[in-house]
Amino acid sequence: MMTILNYLFKDNPKRKLLAFALVFVMIAAAIGLYVVNSISKINRAYQLTAEVQKALNLVNKADLDKKEFLQAALSGGGASTAVLTKNQFDTTLLQVKNIITNQVMSSILSSSQEVAVQQILTDVAKYKAMFHRIINLNTVKENPSTGLTNQMNVALQAVEFSDLPVNMVPVVFLKRCQADFEEKRDLRFFQSFQEESALFLSDVESFNVTTSAASLSKETLLKNMRGYVSTFEKIVGIEKEIGLSDKDGLKGKLAATFQALDANMNHLNKIIEARSLSIAESVRYSIVFLFLFIVVAIVLILRYFIRQVYNPLIEIQRSADQIAHGDLNINLEKIRKNNLLKEIVGTFGKMVNKLEITLHQIEEIARLNLSNEIELSSEKDMIGKSLANVQKQLYKFTEDERLAKLEDEKRSWATEGLAMFSNYLRGNGDLKGISQSIISNLVKYLKANQGGLYIVNIDEEGTKYIELMACYAYDRLKHINKRIEVGEGLVGQCYFEGESIYMNDVPESYVKISSGLGDANPRCILIVPAKINDKIEAILEIALFIELEAYQISFVEKLAENIASTIWSIQVNEKTKRLLQESQFQTEDMKSKEEEMQQNIEEMASIQEELNRKEKYYQARIEELEMGLHVKLN
């Protein structure tokens, strides 16, 4: 090529230089196109990685929807949320399927990767089918109009209001067994229910009736009782099919399917990420290779131009030789005085500086140091633009990865917290003990300083008030006022409005946080109502030196719903226990009064017998006196 240029542009160094420049521009354009194409490949790879990560997040979201539905079903609210949850669940899985089908399968995959993708689609379909089955079973059980629960309650009510004079105490025991099974999911309570119901039916069948009305009441009671028993048995069958715990039934299979789906999705995500990193690494090496190629080309061009045009350009040749050996510290002062070479030398110096800057920028990008801004030499600086685009895309990828990791940590924190507190809420003990365990562990989990749990009570006059049931790290002044009226203070206002209160500007007189170093005012206060079915059962109050983030507040509000459900269950159980004790006391009292009445009847019978005896004695005496008087008169 150099021989051809020498022949065409003999004795014309300017044209020869222009020819060399043209060749260099063509090479630079080819390099720029390659870099742009490489960046496009990186973009597509990172986009595919983002889509797979999005699909993985959607799978986790679908699992959260499933857990929320199962939680609602345990508390009796599954029927009202079944349709909404099913639609959300199906929409989420459809998005996962579309991403896998349209994004992942459209890319170049190996045979093993295609098998993994097909397995993911199979797991998605299986996961969806099993969840639909659980929703359908729950609808059969919880439907407001035709559900088995409604039928069971109707039959039970008819049994309780029967006018047949039989002992109804077993019915109370059956209700207790039913409630214990629904709360604890233990088949032993169901067995006790079957045994007691059989005895009760036997007692009713053996009950003697003397009138047709009593016979009709007896048949109606037997019919309603058999309906109550059979409906509860069907409900138990549905609960067994769904799963009495998270490890058996459909729930266990659903969890296993989710674990397999999650593992396959994570495996696919790792494959795609490794592929993206491989492409980025290949592009980085290619850019370094092209840079070295440019350096070598420039050195060769300069060497030829120096040898063929001016002898003084031997200094430039030596400088280029230094560059060829990787040494960019060259000295061109000897030839800068030549007016003919002044512009060429200046341009060469700029090129060397640009190479140094570009090499430094490539090294910084290779070390993932993306904070330095890449300055373009001109609007046509394609290499600078390419490096800037590479830096921008790498920064975007690392930033997206950091944000995604941060969001995963927040979701994991909330999920682990709810799981941990579910163990505390399921613990045995009275209301005060459970309340103290909840508030102390919540303060520690939030890294707060103080906390209190208030219970909504009703006094003897029927007035609602708020009572401090448990607290953690409050000073003595805070302990004095354990009763708060509705609307009084922030806690009373929270109950009145039914909404959470978050303050980061706490009044000085509200509360003090004490330590060995002194007292200080908290930085923020969070007050959250614990509601179930729009009824406030309790109120949480947290004081902190640090401000809470939105996901932490949302976690406390979600936990408050579970706390409200637990408090409501404890209060219902205590009320049921109290009513049973009162019923037993009334029965014993009636038995005592019956024995006293029988004793009074026996005493009255004895008195009546004595009166009859005296009446006969006085009657005989009167007759005797009458006869004596009659004799005297005659």
XYZ file of C-alpha atoms in Angstrom:
634
model
C 0.000 0.000 0.000
C 2.806 2.402 0.849
C 4.507 1.647 -2.524
C 1.305 2.485 -4.356
C 0.903 5.780 -2.455
C 4.554 6.641 -3.115
C 4.042 6.059 -6.834
C 0.777 8.039 -7.031
C 1.877 10.983 -4.903
C 5.593 11.131 -5.700
C 7.132 14.467 -4.735
C 3.785 15.539 -3.217
C 3.946 15.005 0.555
C 0.733 16.917 1.215
C -1.344 14.609 -0.934
C 0.401 11.608 0.571
C -0.431 12.924 4.017
C -4.039 13.432 2.980
C -4.135 9.868 1.687
C -2.815 8.550 4.952
C -5.341 10.687 6.820
C -8.146 9.282 4.657
C -7.064 5.730 5.458
C -6.908 6.596 9.147
C -10.404 8.114 9.069
C -11.731 4.967 7.400
C -10.147 2.841 10.096
C -11.515 5.109 12.822
C -14.994 4.942 11.274
C -14.815 1.150 11.183
C -13.699 1.121 14.796
C -16.512 3.507 15.766
C -19.087 1.305 14.051
C -17.690 -1.710 15.853
C -17.844 0.060 19.203
C -21.421 1.210 18.554
C -22.403 -2.330 17.561
C -20.703 -3.667 20.698
C -22.556 -1.192 22.876
C -25.806 -2.286 21.214
C -24.973 -5.884 22.118
C -24.283 -4.853 25.709
C -27.566 -2.944 25.843
C -29.502 -5.944 24.562
C -27.762 -8.236 27.033
C -28.426 -5.913 29.975
C -32.020 -5.408 28.837
C -32.509 -9.173 28.782
C -30.967 -9.383 32.265
C -33.352 -6.680 33.501
C -36.342 -8.504 31.984
C -35.345 -11.792 33.659
C -34.884 -9.957 36.967
C -38.296 -8.369 36.454
C -39.811 -11.820 35.850
C -38.128 -13.077 39.038
C -39.581 -10.149 41.009
C -43.017 -10.849 39.498
C -42.780 -14.499 40.607
C -42.024 -13.305 44.157
C -44.949 -10.865 43.922
C -47.265 -13.709 42.872
C -46.076 -15.707 45.889
C -46.807 -12.723 48.167
C -50.343 -12.488 46.661
C -50.751 -16.191 47.389
C -49.581 -15.786 51.009
C -51.867 -12.778 51.548
C -54.843 -14.750 50.228
C -54.046 -17.753 52.437
C -53.674 -15.413 55.436
C -57.025 -13.815 54.626
C -58.601 -17.262 54.205
C -57.382 -18.303 57.688
C -59.043 -15.224 59.187
C -62.325 -15.855 57.349
C -61.928 -13.091 54.766
C -60.822 -15.196 51.802
C -64.133 -15.092 49.928
C -64.191 -11.296 49.668
C -60.653 -11.121 48.234
C -60.670 -14.303 46.134
C -61.650 -12.722 42.801
C -59.296 -9.738 43.220
C -56.389 -11.951 44.321
C -57.024 -14.392 41.473
C -57.013 -11.574 38.902
C -53.820 -10.066 40.334
C -52.188 -13.505 40.527
C -53.144 -14.394 36.923
C -52.011 -10.983 35.628
C -48.636 -11.340 37.349
C -48.028 -14.863 36.021
C -49.142 -13.746 32.535
C -46.489 -11.027 32.642
C -43.890 -13.644 33.663
C -44.979 -15.901 30.807
C -44.843 -13.034 28.281
C -41.332 -12.060 29.405
C -40.088 -15.645 29.170
C -41.805 -16.234 25.799
C -41.182 -12.903 24.059
C -37.853 -11.812 25.559
C -35.905 -14.858 26.715
C -36.938 -17.412 24.083
C -36.366 -14.892 21.274
C -32.673 -14.656 22.235
C -30.052 -17.199 21.268
C -30.181 -20.021 23.800
C -28.477 -23.360 24.114
C -30.451 -26.606 24.203
C -30.028 -26.906 27.975
C -31.199 -23.316 28.440
C -34.254 -23.982 26.268
C -35.106 -26.981 28.461
C -34.779 -24.761 31.562
C -37.078 -22.142 29.995
C -39.680 -24.775 29.094
C -39.508 -26.108 32.665
C -40.154 -22.577 33.968
C -43.250 -22.257 31.757
C -44.450 -25.681 32.966
C -43.914 -24.680 36.607
C -45.813 -21.408 36.036
C -48.821 -23.302 34.592
C -48.714 -25.859 37.435
C -48.372 -23.108 40.070
C -51.352 -21.254 38.595
C -53.563 -24.377 38.412
C -52.927 -25.358 42.042
C -53.598 -21.829 43.305
C -56.874 -21.713 41.328
C -57.855 -24.991 42.977
C -57.233 -23.493 46.436
C -59.299 -20.397 45.535
C -62.170 -22.561 44.250
C -62.141 -24.709 47.387
C -62.097 -21.613 49.575
C -65.019 -20.151 47.571
C -67.024 -23.337 48.145
C -66.340 -22.938 51.853
C -66.586 -19.145 52.344
C -69.162 -17.969 49.754
C -71.453 -15.512 51.629
C -74.687 -16.976 50.233
C -74.001 -20.582 49.227
C -70.812 -21.381 51.135
C -70.479 -24.305 53.524
C -69.579 -21.971 56.384
C -72.838 -20.064 55.961
C -74.821 -23.339 55.774
C -73.079 -24.602 58.899
C -73.833 -21.405 60.829
C -77.506 -21.496 59.746
C -77.848 -25.125 60.886
C -76.058 -24.369 64.175
C -78.330 -21.399 64.856
C -81.387 -23.554 64.221
C -80.040 -26.129 66.693
C -79.400 -23.498 69.374
C -82.937 -22.045 69.021
C -84.693 -25.426 69.187
C -87.595 -25.478 71.678
C -87.082 -29.168 72.516
C -86.183 -29.386 76.248
C -82.906 -31.279 75.857
C -79.506 -30.547 77.391
C -77.744 -28.014 75.076
C -74.421 -28.004 76.925
C -72.894 -30.457 74.378
C -73.685 -27.932 71.652
C -71.453 -25.403 73.441
C -68.685 -28.010 73.527
C -69.172 -28.703 69.799
C -68.831 -24.989 69.060
C -65.648 -24.911 71.137
C -64.235 -27.878 69.190
C -65.171 -26.163 65.912
C -63.480 -22.907 66.947
C -60.353 -24.742 68.194
C -60.047 -26.607 64.898
C -60.463 -23.414 62.868
C -57.818 -21.673 64.982
C -55.243 -24.455 65.481
C -55.906 -26.732 62.456
C -55.630 -29.856 64.649
C -57.664 -32.985 63.730
C -57.901 -33.976 67.388
C -60.547 -31.280 67.872
C -62.414 -32.661 64.860
C -62.346 -36.151 66.378
C -63.691 -34.748 69.641
C -66.385 -32.976 67.632
C -67.443 -36.228 65.940
C -67.558 -38.164 69.204
C -69.546 -35.497 71.068
C -71.952 -34.944 68.138
C -72.656 -38.681 67.959
C -73.463 -38.742 71.694
C -75.698 -35.675 71.363
C -77.611 -37.179 68.426
C -78.037 -40.399 70.403
C -79.423 -38.439 73.378
C -81.861 -36.565 71.158
C -83.028 -39.738 69.418
C -83.656 -41.407 72.798
C -85.571 -38.396 74.122
C -89.201 -39.325 74.838
C -91.892 -37.077 73.392
C -95.586 -37.127 74.262
C -97.091 -34.684 71.764
C -97.014 -34.289 68.016
C -95.500 -30.798 68.367
C -92.658 -32.167 70.482
C -92.154 -34.982 67.948
C -91.902 -32.401 65.129
C -89.393 -30.349 67.179
C -87.365 -33.495 67.757
C -87.229 -34.349 64.034
C -86.318 -30.754 63.171
C -83.548 -30.715 65.767
C -82.146 -34.016 64.463
C -82.244 -32.728 60.877
C -80.510 -29.456 61.740
C -77.916 -31.193 63.921
C -77.093 -33.730 61.196
C -76.806 -30.860 58.695
C -74.472 -28.986 61.036
C -72.272 -32.073 61.542
C -72.140 -33.050 57.852
C -71.389 -29.485 56.730
C -68.547 -29.177 59.244
C -67.174 -32.528 58.057
C -67.172 -31.191 54.471
C -65.357 -28.061 55.624
C -62.731 -30.203 57.388
C -62.320 -32.214 54.179
C -61.700 -29.006 52.221
C -59.215 -27.774 54.845
C -57.342 -31.111 54.658
C -57.186 -30.904 50.872
C -55.916 -27.313 51.030
C -53.522 -28.203 53.850
C -53.784 -27.903 57.614
C -50.235 -26.546 57.631
C -47.879 -25.028 55.076
C -46.194 -28.402 54.486
C -49.147 -30.633 53.551
C -52.025 -30.602 51.089
C -52.202 -28.173 48.217
C -50.301 -25.562 50.237
C -47.313 -27.886 50.569
C -47.383 -28.750 46.864
C -47.757 -25.064 46.023
C -44.737 -24.191 48.168
C -42.664 -26.958 46.547
C -43.667 -25.770 43.069
C -42.743 -22.204 43.973
C -39.346 -23.322 45.276
C -38.687 -25.187 42.021
C -39.896 -22.207 39.954
C -37.813 -19.776 42.003
C -34.733 -21.998 41.707
C -35.160 -22.304 37.920
C -35.703 -18.552 37.574
C -32.580 -17.812 39.654
C -30.608 -20.322 37.589
C -31.785 -18.661 34.364
C -30.985 -15.245 35.828
C -27.430 -16.356 36.637
C -26.992 -17.726 33.101
C -28.189 -14.452 31.536
C -26.057 -12.366 33.905
C -22.980 -14.478 33.105
C -23.736 -14.065 29.425
C -24.054 -10.275 29.798
C -20.793 -10.051 31.728
C -19.083 -12.200 29.096
C -20.244 -9.864 26.323
C -19.113 -6.808 28.288
C -15.727 -8.420 28.964
C -15.332 -9.322 25.298
C -16.192 -5.763 24.235
C -13.720 -4.350 26.742
C -10.897 -6.514 25.402
C -11.925 -5.650 21.860
C -11.744 -1.928 22.631
C -8.294 -2.351 24.165
C -7.201 -4.371 21.125
C -8.578 -1.735 18.738
C -6.845 0.967 20.697
C -3.571 -0.864 20.380
C -4.286 -1.375 16.695
C -4.838 2.375 16.267
C -1.599 3.115 18.065
C 0.335 0.697 15.891
C -1.281 2.085 12.703
C -0.450 5.628 13.702
C 3.137 4.670 14.473
C 3.542 2.976 11.104
C 2.045 5.930 9.234
C 4.226 8.413 11.059
C 7.329 6.329 10.553
C 6.722 6.160 6.836
C 5.901 9.861 6.543
C 8.994 10.856 8.518
C 11.330 8.721 6.423
C 9.866 9.766 3.083
C 9.352 13.539 3.555
C 11.787 15.319 5.888
C 14.932 14.091 7.522
C 14.288 16.205 10.628
C 11.221 14.124 11.236
C 13.533 11.427 12.599
C 12.750 12.837 16.021
C 9.088 12.157 15.449
C 10.071 8.654 14.380
C 11.914 8.167 17.663
C 8.940 9.503 19.572
C 6.661 7.110 17.711
C 9.066 4.308 18.565
C 8.655 5.239 22.217
C 4.897 5.115 21.788
C 5.202 1.681 20.120
C 6.956 0.491 23.276
C 4.198 1.911 25.442
C 6.121 4.987 26.529
C 4.037 8.118 25.931
C 6.546 10.469 27.601
C 8.126 11.875 24.404
C 10.048 15.123 23.777
C 9.329 17.036 20.558
C 11.021 20.293 21.506
C 13.850 19.806 18.971
C 11.527 19.920 15.956
C 8.949 22.383 17.238
C 11.227 25.210 15.932
C 10.747 23.996 12.350
C 7.947 26.141 10.954
C 7.135 23.583 8.301
C 6.540 20.862 10.889
C 5.062 23.074 13.592
C 1.413 22.183 12.879
C 2.215 18.512 12.335
C 4.177 18.298 15.570
C 1.426 20.132 17.442
C -1.196 17.805 16.039
C 0.947 14.793 16.932
C 1.318 16.095 20.451
C -2.447 16.461 20.742
C -2.874 12.934 19.450
C -0.474 11.595 22.075
C -2.336 13.486 24.785
C -5.625 12.110 23.475
C -4.191 8.594 23.541
C -3.044 9.062 27.110
C -6.429 10.382 28.135
C -8.247 7.632 26.241
C -6.019 4.931 27.746
C -6.581 6.346 31.220
C -10.331 6.456 30.608
C -10.346 2.847 29.384
C -8.415 1.766 32.465
C -10.871 3.608 34.718
C -13.821 1.980 32.934
C -12.132 -1.436 33.210
C -11.882 -0.827 37.004
C -15.589 0.218 36.964
C -14.628 3.693 38.156
C -17.480 5.522 36.399
C -17.506 8.807 38.307
C -15.104 10.706 35.987
C -16.744 12.552 33.138
C -15.370 11.833 29.652
C -14.649 15.074 27.807
C -14.945 14.992 24.014
C -12.201 16.576 21.931
C -14.801 17.669 19.391
C -18.286 16.874 18.213
C -16.792 14.232 15.907
C -14.873 12.465 18.648
C -16.408 9.038 17.996
C -14.026 7.195 20.303
C -14.798 9.615 23.121
C -18.518 9.266 22.431
C -18.237 5.490 22.338
C -16.344 5.450 25.620
C -18.902 7.855 27.103
C -21.729 5.566 25.971
C -19.969 2.521 27.396
C -19.406 4.372 30.669
C -23.052 5.521 30.719
C -24.422 2.029 30.068
C -22.134 0.436 32.655
C -23.112 3.096 35.196
C -26.790 2.533 34.447
C -26.371 -1.207 34.837
C -24.504 -0.946 38.149
C -26.985 1.650 39.457
C -29.986 -0.486 38.458
C -28.332 -3.486 40.075
C -27.720 -1.497 43.275
C -31.325 -0.229 43.384
C -32.705 -3.708 42.701
C -30.528 -5.135 45.492
C -31.726 -2.383 47.846
C -35.377 -3.125 47.030
C -34.782 -6.845 47.556
C -33.232 -6.109 50.954
C -36.258 -3.995 51.927
C -38.716 -6.711 50.849
C -36.655 -9.371 52.585
C -36.542 -7.266 55.771
C -40.351 -6.852 55.774
C -41.011 -10.521 54.903
C -38.646 -11.814 57.608
C -40.180 -9.411 60.107
C -43.744 -10.570 59.388
C -42.629 -14.213 59.618
C -40.842 -13.564 62.935
C -43.801 -11.744 64.485
C -46.229 -14.404 63.274
C -44.445 -16.764 65.692
C -44.940 -14.286 68.550
C -48.605 -13.840 67.601
C -49.170 -17.602 67.577
C -47.601 -17.995 70.997
C -49.541 -19.154 74.041
C -50.262 -16.795 76.900
C -52.580 -14.089 78.056
C -53.215 -10.820 76.265
C -50.768 -8.835 78.403
C -47.920 -11.282 77.927
C -48.370 -11.458 74.153
C -48.696 -7.655 73.987
C -45.445 -7.176 75.926
C -43.642 -9.653 73.661
C -44.921 -7.880 70.530
C -44.022 -4.309 71.525
C -40.582 -5.146 72.946
C -39.547 -7.125 69.863
C -41.036 -4.512 67.495
C -38.992 -1.730 69.139
C -35.853 -3.838 68.806
C -36.596 -4.825 65.200
C -37.155 -1.190 64.147
C -34.066 -0.129 66.159
C -36.355 2.303 67.948
C -36.049 3.589 71.502
C -39.534 3.418 73.013
C -42.859 1.803 72.204
C -46.291 1.204 73.630
C -49.289 -0.995 72.770
C -52.744 0.292 73.701
C -55.926 -1.830 73.856
C -59.420 -0.419 73.219
C -61.703 -1.296 76.202
C -65.207 -0.422 77.445
C -65.799 0.529 81.096
C -68.797 -0.379 83.257
C -70.724 2.659 82.008
C -70.335 1.550 78.377
C -67.767 4.260 77.508
C -64.889 3.337 75.232
C -61.380 4.232 76.384
C -57.814 3.358 75.429
C -55.658 1.472 77.933
C -51.866 1.054 77.869
C -51.456 -2.726 77.871
C -47.680 -3.057 77.295
C -44.700 -0.771 76.819
C -40.951 -0.857 76.288
C -38.378 1.609 77.665
C -40.945 4.283 78.694
C -40.069 6.479 81.666
C -42.200 6.614 84.806
C -44.103 9.735 83.807
C -45.401 7.913 80.794
C -46.598 5.026 82.946
C -48.864 7.170 85.142
C -51.593 7.788 82.568
C -52.646 4.311 81.495
C -56.135 5.396 80.448
C -56.626 7.666 77.430
C -60.000 8.923 76.317
C -61.098 8.817 72.676
C -59.779 11.937 70.927
C -57.303 12.728 73.747
C -53.722 13.302 72.606
C -52.157 11.759 69.504
C -53.176 8.230 70.508
C -56.811 9.264 71.024
C -56.730 11.244 67.769
C -55.372 8.185 65.932
C -58.294 6.104 67.237
C -60.773 8.851 66.339
C -59.496 9.264 62.763
C -58.628 5.595 62.168
C -55.448 6.501 60.261
C -51.718 6.262 60.980
C -49.903 9.329 62.346
C -46.240 9.930 61.510
C -44.493 12.981 62.983
C -40.869 14.002 62.509
C -41.321 17.231 64.499
C -42.185 15.977 67.991
C -43.242 18.487 70.690
C -40.736 18.884 73.516
C -43.257 17.909 76.192
C -44.599 14.812 74.456
C -42.100 12.172 75.608
C -38.436 11.948 76.682
C -36.032 9.124 75.909
C -33.785 8.490 78.911
C -30.325 6.973 79.008
C -27.269 7.029 81.225
C -26.130 10.217 79.482
C -29.375 12.152 80.054
C -32.796 12.755 78.469
C -33.521 13.651 74.829
C -36.585 14.325 72.723
C -37.261 11.696 70.016
C -36.865 12.722 66.394
C -40.066 11.081 65.147
C -43.221 9.389 66.419
C -45.230 6.679 64.602
C -48.765 5.838 65.802
C -50.592 3.070 63.895
C -54.138 1.737 64.511
C -54.510 -2.063 64.523
C -57.759 -2.705 62.678
C -59.742 -5.794 61.726
C -62.884 -5.432 59.636
C -62.565 -1.615 59.980
C -62.713 -1.959 63.785
C -59.761 -0.708 65.825
C -58.673 -3.282 68.410
C -55.358 -1.706 69.464
C -52.925 1.147 68.759
C -49.136 0.973 68.357
C -46.925 3.909 69.385
C -43.207 4.000 68.464
C -40.663 6.725 69.344
C -37.292 6.907 67.556
C -34.168 9.022 67.240
C -34.021 8.159 63.522
C -36.629 8.746 60.825
C -38.506 5.807 59.338
C -38.696 5.053 55.644
C -41.921 4.357 53.774
C -41.357 0.579 53.601
C -40.827 0.441 57.395
C -44.091 2.329 58.029
C -45.879 -0.006 55.606
C -44.411 -2.988 57.486
C -45.723 -1.679 60.829
C -49.191 -1.084 59.305
C -49.258 -4.623 57.886
C -48.104 -6.039 61.209
C -50.833 -4.017 62.949
C -53.469 -5.928 60.956
C -52.060 -9.250 62.186
C -51.899 -7.901 65.755
C -55.545 -6.795 65.552
C -56.563 -10.257 64.360
C -54.667 -11.907 67.224
C -56.096 -9.553 69.881
C -59.592 -10.087 68.525
C -59.149 -13.872 68.676
C -57.823 -13.724 72.258
C -60.710 -11.516 73.378
C -63.269 -13.760 71.666
C -61.744 -16.828 73.339
C -61.749 -15.132 76.751
C -65.357 -14.032 76.262
C -66.400 -17.542 75.226
C -64.610 -19.016 78.248
C -66.272 -16.477 80.527
C -69.739 -17.226 79.080
C -69.172 -20.966 79.531
C -68.188 -20.444 83.166
C -71.273 -18.272 83.741
C -73.453 -20.956 82.136
C -71.971 -23.618 84.415
C -72.455 -21.381 87.464
C -76.115 -20.716 86.522
C -76.722 -24.448 86.062
C -75.299 -25.236 89.516
C -77.314 -22.364 91.026
C -80.558 -23.648 89.469
C -79.812 -27.132 90.781
C -79.293 -25.765 94.314
C -82.536 -23.776 94.147
C -84.396 -26.869 92.915
C -83.183 -28.887 95.932
C -84.211 -26.040 98.276
C -87.675 -25.873 96.671
C -88.098 -29.644 97.071
C -87.211 -29.335 100.773
C -89.792 -26.500 101.186
C -92.469 -28.637 99.522
C -91.755 -31.504 101.932
C -91.982 -29.123 104.928
C -95.299 -27.688 103.659
C -96.668 -31.222 103.228
C -95.703 -32.013 106.837
C -97.397 -28.810 108.083
C -100.546 -29.610 106.056
C -100.682 -33.094 107.597
C -100.404 -31.592 111.122
C -103.219 -29.118 110.355
C -105.493 -31.932 109.141
C -104.824 -33.930 112.312
C -105.657 -30.940 114.551
C -108.786 -30.178 112.508
C -110.066 -33.712 113.078
C -109.283 -33.402 116.823
C -111.143 -30.098 117.199
C -114.076 -31.400 115.123
C -114.420 -34.411 117.416
C -114.194 -32.165 120.484
C -116.913 -29.882 119.149
C -119.217 -32.854 118.487
C -118.561 -34.133 122.029
C -119.444 -30.741 123.552
C -122.580 -30.509 121.433
C -123.753 -33.930 122.648
C -123.045 -32.978 126.275
C -125.022 -29.753 125.881
C -127.879 -31.578 124.270
C -128.060 -34.050 127.187
C -128.141 -31.246 129.713
C -130.944 -29.458 127.888
C -133.100 -32.549 127.676
